[in-house]
Short mmCIF file of C-alpha atoms (C1' of nucleotides) in Angstrom, two decimals:
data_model
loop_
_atom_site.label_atom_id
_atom_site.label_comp_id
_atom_site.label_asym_id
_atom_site.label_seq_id
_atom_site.Cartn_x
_atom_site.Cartn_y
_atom_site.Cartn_z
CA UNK A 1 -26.29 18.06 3.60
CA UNK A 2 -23.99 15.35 1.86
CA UNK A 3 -22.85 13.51 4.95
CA UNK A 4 -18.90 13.25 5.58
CA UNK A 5 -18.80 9.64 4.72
CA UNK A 6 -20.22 10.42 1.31
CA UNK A 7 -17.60 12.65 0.73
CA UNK A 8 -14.95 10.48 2.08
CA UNK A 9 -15.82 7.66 -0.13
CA UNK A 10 -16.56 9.52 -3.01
CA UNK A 11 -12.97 10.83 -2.61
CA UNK A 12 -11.10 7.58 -2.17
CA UNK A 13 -13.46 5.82 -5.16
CA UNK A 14 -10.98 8.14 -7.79
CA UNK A 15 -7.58 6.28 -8.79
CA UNK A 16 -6.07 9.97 -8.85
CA UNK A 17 -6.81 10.55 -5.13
CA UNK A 18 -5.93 7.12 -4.02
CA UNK A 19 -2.30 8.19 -5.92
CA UNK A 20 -2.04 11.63 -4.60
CA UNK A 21 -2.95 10.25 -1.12
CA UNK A 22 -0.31 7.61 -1.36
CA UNK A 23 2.27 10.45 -1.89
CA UNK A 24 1.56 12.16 0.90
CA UNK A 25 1.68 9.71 3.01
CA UNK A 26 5.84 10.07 2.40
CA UNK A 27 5.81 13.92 3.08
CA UNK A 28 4.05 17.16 1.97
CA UNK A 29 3.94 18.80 -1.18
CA UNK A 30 3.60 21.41 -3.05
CA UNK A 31 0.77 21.27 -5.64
CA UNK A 32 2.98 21.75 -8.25
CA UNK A 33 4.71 18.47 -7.44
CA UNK A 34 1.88 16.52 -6.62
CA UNK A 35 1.03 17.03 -10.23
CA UNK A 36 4.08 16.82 -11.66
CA UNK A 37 4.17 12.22 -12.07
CA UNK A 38 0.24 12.46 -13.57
CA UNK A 39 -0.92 12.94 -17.40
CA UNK A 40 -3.02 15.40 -16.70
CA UNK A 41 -3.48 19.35 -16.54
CA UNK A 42 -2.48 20.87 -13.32
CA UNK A 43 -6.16 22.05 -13.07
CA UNK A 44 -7.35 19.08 -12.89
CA UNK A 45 -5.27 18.30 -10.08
CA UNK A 46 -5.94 20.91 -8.37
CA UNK A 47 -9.62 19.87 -8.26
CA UNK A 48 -8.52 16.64 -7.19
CA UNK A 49 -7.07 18.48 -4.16
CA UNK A 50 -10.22 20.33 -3.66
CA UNK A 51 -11.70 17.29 -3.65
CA UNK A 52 -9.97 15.92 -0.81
CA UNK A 53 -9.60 18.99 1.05
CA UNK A 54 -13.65 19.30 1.66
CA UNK A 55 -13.43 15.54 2.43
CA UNK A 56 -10.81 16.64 4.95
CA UNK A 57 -8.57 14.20 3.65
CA UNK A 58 -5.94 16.80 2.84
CA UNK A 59 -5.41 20.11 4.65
CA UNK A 60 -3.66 22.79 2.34
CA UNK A 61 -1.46 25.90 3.47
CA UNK A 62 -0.29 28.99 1.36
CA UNK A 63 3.48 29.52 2.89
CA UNK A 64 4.75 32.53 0.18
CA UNK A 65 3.44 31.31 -3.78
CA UNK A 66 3.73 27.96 -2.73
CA UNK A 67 0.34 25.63 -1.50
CA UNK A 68 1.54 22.75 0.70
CA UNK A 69 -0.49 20.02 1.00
CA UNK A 70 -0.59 17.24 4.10
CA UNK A 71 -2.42 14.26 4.78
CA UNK A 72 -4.97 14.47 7.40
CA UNK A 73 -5.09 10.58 7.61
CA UNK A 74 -7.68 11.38 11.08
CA UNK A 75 -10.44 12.23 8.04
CA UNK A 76 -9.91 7.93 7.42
CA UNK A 77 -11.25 7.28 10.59
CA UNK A 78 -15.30 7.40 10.49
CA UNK A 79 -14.75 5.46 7.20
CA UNK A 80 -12.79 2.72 8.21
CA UNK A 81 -14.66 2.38 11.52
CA UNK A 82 -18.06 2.24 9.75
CA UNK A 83 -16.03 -0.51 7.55
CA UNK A 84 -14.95 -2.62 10.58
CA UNK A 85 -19.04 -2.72 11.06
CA UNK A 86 -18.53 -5.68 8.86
CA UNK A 87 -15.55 -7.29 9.52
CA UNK A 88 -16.65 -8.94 12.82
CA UNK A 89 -19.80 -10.46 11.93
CA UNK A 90 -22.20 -9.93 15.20
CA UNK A 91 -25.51 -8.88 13.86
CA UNK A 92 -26.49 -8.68 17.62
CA UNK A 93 -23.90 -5.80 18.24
CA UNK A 94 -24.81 -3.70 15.48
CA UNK A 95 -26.95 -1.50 17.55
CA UNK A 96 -24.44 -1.74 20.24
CA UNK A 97 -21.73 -1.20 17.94
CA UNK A 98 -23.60 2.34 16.28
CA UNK A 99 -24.03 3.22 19.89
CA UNK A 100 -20.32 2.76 20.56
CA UNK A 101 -19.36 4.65 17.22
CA UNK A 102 -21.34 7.80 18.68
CA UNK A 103 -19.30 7.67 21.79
CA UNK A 104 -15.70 6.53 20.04
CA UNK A 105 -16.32 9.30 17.28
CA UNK A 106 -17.07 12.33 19.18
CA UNK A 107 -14.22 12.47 21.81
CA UNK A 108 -11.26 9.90 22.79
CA UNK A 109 -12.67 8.27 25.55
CA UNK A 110 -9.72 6.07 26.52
CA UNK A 111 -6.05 6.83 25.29
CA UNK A 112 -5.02 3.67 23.05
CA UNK A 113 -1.76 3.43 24.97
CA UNK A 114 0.34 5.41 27.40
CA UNK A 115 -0.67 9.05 26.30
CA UNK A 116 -0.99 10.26 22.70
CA UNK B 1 -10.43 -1.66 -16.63
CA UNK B 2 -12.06 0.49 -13.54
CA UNK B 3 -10.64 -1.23 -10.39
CA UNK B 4 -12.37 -3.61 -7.62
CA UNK B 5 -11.54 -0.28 -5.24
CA UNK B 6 -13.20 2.05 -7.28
CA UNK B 7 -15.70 0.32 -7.54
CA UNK B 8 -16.40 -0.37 -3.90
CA UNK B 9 -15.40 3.15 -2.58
CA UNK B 10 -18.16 4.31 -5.22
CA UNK B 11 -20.61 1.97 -3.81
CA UNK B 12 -19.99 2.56 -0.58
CA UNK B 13 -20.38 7.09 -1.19
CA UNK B 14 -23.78 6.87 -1.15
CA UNK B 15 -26.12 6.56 2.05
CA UNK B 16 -28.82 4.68 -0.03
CA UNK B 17 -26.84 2.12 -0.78
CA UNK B 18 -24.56 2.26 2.96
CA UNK B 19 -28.17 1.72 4.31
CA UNK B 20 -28.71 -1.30 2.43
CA UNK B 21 -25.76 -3.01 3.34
CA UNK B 22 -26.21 -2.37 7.34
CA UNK B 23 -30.13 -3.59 6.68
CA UNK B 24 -28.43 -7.12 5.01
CA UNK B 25 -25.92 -7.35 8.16
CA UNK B 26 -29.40 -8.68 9.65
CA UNK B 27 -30.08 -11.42 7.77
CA UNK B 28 -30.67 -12.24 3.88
CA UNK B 29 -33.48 -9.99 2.08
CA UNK B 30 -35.80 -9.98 -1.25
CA UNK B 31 -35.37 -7.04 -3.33
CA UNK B 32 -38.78 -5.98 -2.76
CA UNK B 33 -38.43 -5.77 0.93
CA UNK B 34 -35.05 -4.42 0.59
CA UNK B 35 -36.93 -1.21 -1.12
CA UNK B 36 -39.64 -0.99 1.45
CA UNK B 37 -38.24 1.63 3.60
CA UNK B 38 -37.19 3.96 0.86
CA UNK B 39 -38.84 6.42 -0.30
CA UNK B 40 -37.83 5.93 -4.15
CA UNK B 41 -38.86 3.57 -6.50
CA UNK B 42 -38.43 -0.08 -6.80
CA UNK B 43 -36.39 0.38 -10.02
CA UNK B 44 -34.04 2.77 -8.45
CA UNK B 45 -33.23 0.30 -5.83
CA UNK B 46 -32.73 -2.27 -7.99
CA UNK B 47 -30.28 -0.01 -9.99
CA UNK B 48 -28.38 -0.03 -6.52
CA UNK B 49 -28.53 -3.40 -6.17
CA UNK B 50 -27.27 -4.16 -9.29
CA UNK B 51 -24.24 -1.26 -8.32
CA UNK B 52 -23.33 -3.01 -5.08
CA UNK B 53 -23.68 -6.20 -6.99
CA UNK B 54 -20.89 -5.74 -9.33
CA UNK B 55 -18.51 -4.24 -7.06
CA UNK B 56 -19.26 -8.02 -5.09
CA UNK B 57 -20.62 -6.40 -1.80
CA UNK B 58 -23.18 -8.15 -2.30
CA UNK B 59 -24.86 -11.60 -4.01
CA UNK B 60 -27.60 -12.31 -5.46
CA UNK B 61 -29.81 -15.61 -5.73
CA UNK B 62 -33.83 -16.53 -7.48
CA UNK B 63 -35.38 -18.54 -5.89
CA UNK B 64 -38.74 -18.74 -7.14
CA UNK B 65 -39.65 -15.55 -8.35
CA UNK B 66 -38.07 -13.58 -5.33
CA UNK B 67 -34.78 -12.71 -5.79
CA UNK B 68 -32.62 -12.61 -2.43
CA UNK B 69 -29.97 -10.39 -1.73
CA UNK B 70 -27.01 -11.38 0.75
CA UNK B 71 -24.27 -8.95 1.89
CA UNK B 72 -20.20 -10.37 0.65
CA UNK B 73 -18.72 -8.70 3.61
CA UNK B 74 -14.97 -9.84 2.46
CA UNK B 75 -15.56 -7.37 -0.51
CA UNK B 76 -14.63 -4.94 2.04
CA UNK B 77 -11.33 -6.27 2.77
CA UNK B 78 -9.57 -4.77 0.40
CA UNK B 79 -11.05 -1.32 0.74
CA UNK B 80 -10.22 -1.58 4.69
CA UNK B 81 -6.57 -3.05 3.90
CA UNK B 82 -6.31 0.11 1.69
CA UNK B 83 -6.94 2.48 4.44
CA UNK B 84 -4.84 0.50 6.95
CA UNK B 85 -2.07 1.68 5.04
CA UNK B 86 -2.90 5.68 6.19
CA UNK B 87 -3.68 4.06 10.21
CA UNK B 88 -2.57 5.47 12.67
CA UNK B 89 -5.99 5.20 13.84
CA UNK B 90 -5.72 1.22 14.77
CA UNK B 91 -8.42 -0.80 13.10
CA UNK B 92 -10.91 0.10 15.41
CA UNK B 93 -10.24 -0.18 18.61
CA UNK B 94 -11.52 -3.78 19.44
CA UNK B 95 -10.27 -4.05 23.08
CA UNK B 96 -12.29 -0.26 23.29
CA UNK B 97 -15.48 -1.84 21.44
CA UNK B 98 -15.25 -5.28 23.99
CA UNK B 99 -15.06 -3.06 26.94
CA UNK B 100 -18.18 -1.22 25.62
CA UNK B 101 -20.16 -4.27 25.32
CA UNK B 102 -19.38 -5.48 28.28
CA UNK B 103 -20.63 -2.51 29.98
CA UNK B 104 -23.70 -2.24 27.12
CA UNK B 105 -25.15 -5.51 27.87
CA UNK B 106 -25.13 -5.69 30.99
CA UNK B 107 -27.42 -2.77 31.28
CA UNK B 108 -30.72 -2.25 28.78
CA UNK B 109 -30.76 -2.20 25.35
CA UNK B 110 -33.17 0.33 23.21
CA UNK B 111 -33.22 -0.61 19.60
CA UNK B 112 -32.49 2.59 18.26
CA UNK B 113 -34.34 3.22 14.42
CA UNK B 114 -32.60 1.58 11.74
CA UNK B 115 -30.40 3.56 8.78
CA UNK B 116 -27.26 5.74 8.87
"C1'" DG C 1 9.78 47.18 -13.30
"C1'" DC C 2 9.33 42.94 -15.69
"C1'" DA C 3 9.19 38.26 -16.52
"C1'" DA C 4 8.64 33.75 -14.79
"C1'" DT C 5 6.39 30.62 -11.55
"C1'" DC C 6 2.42 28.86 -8.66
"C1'" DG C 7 -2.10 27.95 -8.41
"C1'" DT C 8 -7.05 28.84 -9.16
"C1'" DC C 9 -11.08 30.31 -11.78
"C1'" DA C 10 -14.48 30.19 -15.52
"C1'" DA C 11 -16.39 28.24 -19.31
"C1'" DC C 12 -16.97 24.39 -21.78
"C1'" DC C 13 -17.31 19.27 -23.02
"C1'" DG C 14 -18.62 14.27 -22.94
"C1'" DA C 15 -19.70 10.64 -19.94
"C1'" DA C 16 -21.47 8.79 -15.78
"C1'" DT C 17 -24.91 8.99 -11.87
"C1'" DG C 18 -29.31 8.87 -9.57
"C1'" DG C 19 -33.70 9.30 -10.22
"C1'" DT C 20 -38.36 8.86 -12.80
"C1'" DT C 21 -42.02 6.45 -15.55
"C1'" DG C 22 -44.12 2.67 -18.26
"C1'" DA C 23 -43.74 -1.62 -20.53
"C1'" DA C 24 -41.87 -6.36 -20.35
"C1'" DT C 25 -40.57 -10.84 -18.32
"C1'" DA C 26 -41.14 -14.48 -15.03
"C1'" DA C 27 -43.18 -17.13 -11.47
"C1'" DG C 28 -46.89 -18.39 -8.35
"C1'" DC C 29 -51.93 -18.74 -7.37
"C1'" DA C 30 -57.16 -18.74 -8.20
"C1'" DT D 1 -56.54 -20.06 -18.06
"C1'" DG D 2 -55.98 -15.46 -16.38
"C1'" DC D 3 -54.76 -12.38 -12.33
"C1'" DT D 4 -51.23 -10.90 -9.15
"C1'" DT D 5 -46.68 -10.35 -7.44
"C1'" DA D 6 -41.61 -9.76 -8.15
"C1'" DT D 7 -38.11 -7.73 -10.65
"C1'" DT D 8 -35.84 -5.78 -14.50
"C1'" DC D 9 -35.52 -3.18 -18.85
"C1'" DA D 10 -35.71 0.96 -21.74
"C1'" DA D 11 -36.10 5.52 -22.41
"C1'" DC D 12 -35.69 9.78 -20.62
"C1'" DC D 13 -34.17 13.73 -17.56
"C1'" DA D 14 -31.29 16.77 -14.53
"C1'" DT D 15 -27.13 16.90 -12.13
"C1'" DT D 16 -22.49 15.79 -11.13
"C1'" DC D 17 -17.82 14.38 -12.53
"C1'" DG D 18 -13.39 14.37 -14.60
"C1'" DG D 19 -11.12 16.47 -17.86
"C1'" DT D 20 -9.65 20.40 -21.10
"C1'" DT D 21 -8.19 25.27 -22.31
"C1'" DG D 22 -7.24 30.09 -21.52
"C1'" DA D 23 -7.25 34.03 -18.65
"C1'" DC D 24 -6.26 35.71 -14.20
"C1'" DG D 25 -4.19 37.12 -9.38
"C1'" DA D 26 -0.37 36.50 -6.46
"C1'" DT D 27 4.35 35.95 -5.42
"C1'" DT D 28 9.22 35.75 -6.30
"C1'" DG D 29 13.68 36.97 -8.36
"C1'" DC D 30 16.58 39.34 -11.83
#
DNA sequence: GCAATCGTCAACCGAATGGTTGAATAAGCA
DNA sequence: TGCTTATTCAACCATTCGGTTGACGATTGC
């Protein structure tokens, strides 16, 4: 019942992830290579990934013996919006601004510009 | 040596402690009242307290022999600039949110219940 | 077929987390 | 003075976390 938000942040409060999400931000990779600039065991990398995967920071595909791995930077999105909560300081549009979050969150209401 | 963003993504992965953030957007509380709506002890929310103290999301000041907690919303800044860097999603879409409350408050408002 | 590569799994470890209780400190009030 | 309220401290507990190692399944290439 761990809420995605919990997951999210948990995710992005590890130095590691922060890193790995960084690199992928260039261009995919392969797990191997992901691990390949870090001290550590590829294991532990790998849970890393599996970390961000179920935060649904990262999507992962098999293509032959190879596991690519892409930044699904959509995942940053509940997370920074619940963030921006606190940025404009309104205390009388938090309700309003919860309310808006529903409707914002579960569908694109209005196209930011010109199409997607 | 753990970083100001670890820190604050840590504080921010749990809903206790999300929730006690959103309640200070209000206004200023004691500890005491700050724990009222929880269902956990005192000392556990002062163990979150003291969490989102030292990653600076939040101050606190005696006075007397209540002890008042305020929220440090620029703590968040550079968690949010963080995740800028993965944004496609623009930082919330503010012209969106404006609309919204234009339309919002023109109509009623129901308080909905507080918490995540 | 066989060996090398890619990645995960399972078991284990120490440290951190989130919670509890009960005692301790500190300040205000009768 | 002594009682009450406000908050933290200390000890403890169960669980999770971040890491290790070694074995394993899957895939590729010689």
């Amino acid at each position: 019942m761990t809420g995605k938000l919990d997951q999210v942040f948990a995710a992005l409060a590890d130095p590691t992830r922060r890193a790995i999400l960084s690199m992928l931000l260039e261009d995919d990779m392969a797990v191997t290579d992901v691990a390949h600039p870090f001290e550590m065991s590829l294991a532990a990398i790998s849970k890393h990934l599996g970390v961000l995967t179920s935060a649904g920071l990262i999507s992962q595909e098999k293509r032959g013996r190879v596991k690519w791995c892409k930044l699904e930077p959509d995942a940053l999105r509940g997370a920074s919006v619940w963030m921006q909560g606190f940025g404009q300081f309104e205390p009388v549009n938090l309700d309003a601004f919860e309310r808006f979050l529903a409707v914002e969150l579960s569908g694109p209401v209005m196209p930011p510009e010109a199409g997607e």
